[in-house]
Coordinates of C-alpha atoms and ligand atoms in Angstrom, one line a residue:
X180 CA 0.0 0.0 0.0
X181 CA 1.2 3.5 -0.8
X182 CA 1.2 6.6 1.4
X183 CA -0.6 9.6 0.0
X184 CA -0.7 13.3 0.6
X185 CA -4.0 14.8 -0.2
X186 CA -3.9 18.5 -0.9
X187 CA -6.8 21.0 -0.8
X188 CA -6.5 23.3 -3.8
X189 CA -7.6 26.9 -3.1
X190 CA -5.6 28.5 -0.4
X191 CA -3.1 25.7 -0.2
X192 CA -1.7 25.5 -3.8
X193 CA -3.1 28.6 -5.4
X194 CA -4.4 32.1 -4.5
X195 CA -8.0 32.9 -3.9
X196 CA -9.5 36.1 -2.6
X197 CA -6.2 37.9 -3.3
X198 CA -5.6 41.2 -5.0
X199 CA -5.6 39.7 -8.4
X200 CA -8.1 36.9 -8.2
X201 CA -11.3 36.2 -6.4
X202 CA -12.2 32.7 -7.4
X203 CA -10.6 30.5 -10.1
X204 CA -13.0 30.2 -12.9
X205 CA -10.5 30.0 -15.8
X206 CA -6.9 28.8 -16.2
X207 CA -5.6 32.4 -16.4
X208 CA -6.8 32.9 -12.8
X209 CA -4.6 30.2 -11.4
X210 CA -1.7 31.7 -9.5
X211 CA 0.3 29.3 -7.4
X212 CA 1.2 30.4 -3.9
X213 CA 4.8 31.1 -3.3
X214 CA 6.8 27.8 -2.8
X215 CA 3.7 25.6 -3.4
X216 CA 5.0 23.9 -6.6
X217 CA 8.4 23.4 -4.9
X218 CA 6.7 21.9 -1.9
X219 CA 4.9 19.4 -4.1
X220 CA 8.2 18.6 -5.8
X221 CA 9.8 17.9 -2.5
X222 CA 6.9 15.6 -1.4
X223 CA 7.0 13.9 -4.8
X224 CA 10.8 13.2 -4.5
X225 CA 10.2 11.9 -1.0
X226 CA 8.2 9.1 -2.6
X227 CA 4.6 10.0 -1.8
X228 CA 1.6 9.9 -4.1
X229 CA 0.2 13.4 -4.3
X230 CA -3.5 14.0 -5.0
X231 CA -5.6 17.2 -5.0
X232 CA -9.0 17.0 -3.5
X233 CA -11.1 20.1 -4.0
X234 CA -14.7 21.2 -3.5
X235 CA -15.8 23.0 -6.7
X236 CA -19.4 23.8 -5.9
X237 CA -19.2 26.6 -8.6
X238 CA -19.7 23.9 -11.2
X239 CA -23.0 22.9 -9.7
X240 CA -24.0 26.5 -9.2
X241 CA -23.2 27.3 -12.8
X242 CA -20.2 29.6 -12.4
X243 CA -17.9 27.4 -14.4
X244 CA -18.2 24.4 -16.7
X245 CA -16.6 21.1 -15.9
X246 CA -14.7 21.4 -19.1
X247 CA -13.2 24.6 -17.9
X248 CA -12.4 23.1 -14.5
X249 CA -10.5 20.4 -16.2
X250 CA -8.4 23.0 -18.1
X251 CA -7.6 24.7 -14.8
X252 CA -6.4 21.4 -13.4
X253 CA -4.3 20.6 -16.4
X254 CA -2.6 23.9 -15.9
X255 CA -2.1 23.2 -12.2
X256 CA -0.5 19.9 -13.1
X257 CA 1.8 21.5 -15.7
X258 CA 2.9 24.3 -13.4
X259 CA 3.8 21.8 -10.7
X260 CA 5.5 19.5 -13.1
X261 CA 7.7 22.3 -14.3
X262 CA 9.2 22.4 -10.8
X263 CA 9.6 18.6 -10.7
X264 CA 6.4 17.7 -8.8
X265 CA 3.8 15.2 -9.8
X266 CA 0.1 15.4 -9.0
X267 CA -1.3 12.0 -9.7
X268 CA -4.9 13.1 -9.9
X269 CA -7.1 16.1 -9.2
X270 CA -10.3 14.9 -7.6
X271 CA -13.1 17.4 -7.3
X272 CA -16.7 17.6 -6.1
X273 CA -18.7 19.5 -8.7
X274 CA -22.0 19.4 -6.7
X275 CA -23.8 22.2 -5.2
X276 CA -22.7 22.9 -1.6
X277 CA -26.1 21.9 -0.2
X278 CA -26.6 18.8 -2.5
X279 CA -25.7 16.5 0.4
X280 CA -23.3 14.4 -1.6
X281 CA -20.6 12.1 -0.1
X282 CA -17.8 13.7 -2.0
X283 CA -17.9 17.3 -0.8
X284 CA -15.6 17.9 2.2
X285 CA -16.1 17.7 5.2
X286 CA -17.2 14.3 3.9
X287 CA -14.5 11.8 3.0
X288 CA -15.8 10.5 -0.3
X289 CA -13.0 11.8 -2.5
X290 CA -10.3 10.4 -0.3
X291 CA -12.0 7.0 0.1
X292 CA -12.5 6.7 -3.6
X293 CA -8.9 7.5 -4.3
X294 CA -7.7 5.1 -1.6
X295 CA -9.7 2.3 -3.3
X296 CA -8.5 3.1 -6.8
X297 CA -4.9 3.6 -5.9
X298 CA -4.5 1.2 -3.0
X299 CA -3.6 3.9 -0.5
X300 CA -2.7 3.4 3.2
X301 CA -5.0 6.0 4.7
X302 CA -3.7 5.7 8.3
X303 CA -0.3 6.6 7.0
X304 CA -1.5 9.4 4.7
X305 CA -2.0 13.1 5.2
X306 CA -4.8 15.6 4.4
X307 CA -3.6 19.2 4.1
X308 CA -6.1 22.0 4.0
X309 CA -6.8 25.6 5.0
X310 CA -10.3 25.1 6.2
X311 CA -11.8 23.1 9.1
X312 CA -13.8 21.0 6.6
X313 CA -10.5 19.8 5.1
X314 CA -9.3 18.6 8.5
X315 CA -12.7 16.9 9.2
X316 CA -12.6 15.1 5.9
X317 CA -9.0 13.9 6.6
X318 CA -10.0 12.6 10.0
X319 CA -13.1 10.9 8.7
X320 CA -10.8 9.1 6.2
X321 CA -8.5 8.1 9.0
X322 CA -5.6 10.3 7.9
X323 CA -3.3 12.5 9.7
X324 CA -4.0 16.2 9.2
X325 CA -2.1 19.4 8.5
X326 CA -3.7 22.8 8.7
X327 CA -2.4 25.7 6.6
X328 CA -3.2 29.0 8.4
X329 CA -3.3 30.6 11.8
X330 CA -6.8 29.6 13.0
X331 CA -7.0 27.3 16.0
X332 CA -7.6 23.8 14.8
X333 CA -7.5 20.2 15.9
X334 CA -5.1 19.2 13.1
X335 CA -1.9 17.3 14.0
X336 CA 0.2 20.1 12.5
X337 CA -0.3 23.7 11.7
X338 CA 1.9 25.8 9.4
X339 CA 1.6 29.2 7.6
X340 CA 2.1 27.7 4.1
X341 CA 2.5 24.4 2.3
X342 CA 6.1 25.3 1.7
X343 CA 6.7 25.7 5.4
X344 CA 4.8 22.5 6.2
X345 CA 7.0 20.2 4.2
X346 CA 9.5 19.4 6.9
X347 CA 6.7 18.6 9.4
X348 CA 4.8 16.5 6.8
X349 CA 7.8 14.3 6.1
X350 CA 8.4 13.9 9.9
X351 CA 4.7 13.0 10.4
X352 CA 4.9 10.3 7.7
X353 CA 8.1 8.7 8.9
Ligands
MG582 MG1 -9.1 25.8 0.6
ZN583 ZN1 -20.0 16.0 -4.4

């Protein structure tokens, strides 16, 4: 079984609600946070399977088409690959926030589905997110958790950015 690192997208890998972008509805609006691609590269080189798990309720709400979302994710994977990182798959929940689906975080559906398809060792995997619902989803899946940000949280680790969390993540997965 393989160990995985599940990364939330918005606020962990790329900017949202910043000076230049509100939400990412097209590839041109995808700006990686400083050091994010390098962090994914470090985690890739350490031998972990990297996945992105992201709530994209904007699809269900009609703000962007699934086709466009896939283009955004292709760009994300390319930008990370340019720094030597590898994102195995970008899983997303396209449903409306109140649809009650199993995939939208804080539910663990996306993580459980990936675990089944890729034979992942969830107890020795990590969920990284910048929102309490990411941490909840990680816990429901039985993973360790890393919170990006300064809010109080019950995550195993807290760090200001993914870049600054890399050392702790590697320590946590030893
Ligand atoms: Mg987020
Ligand atoms: Zn869903």
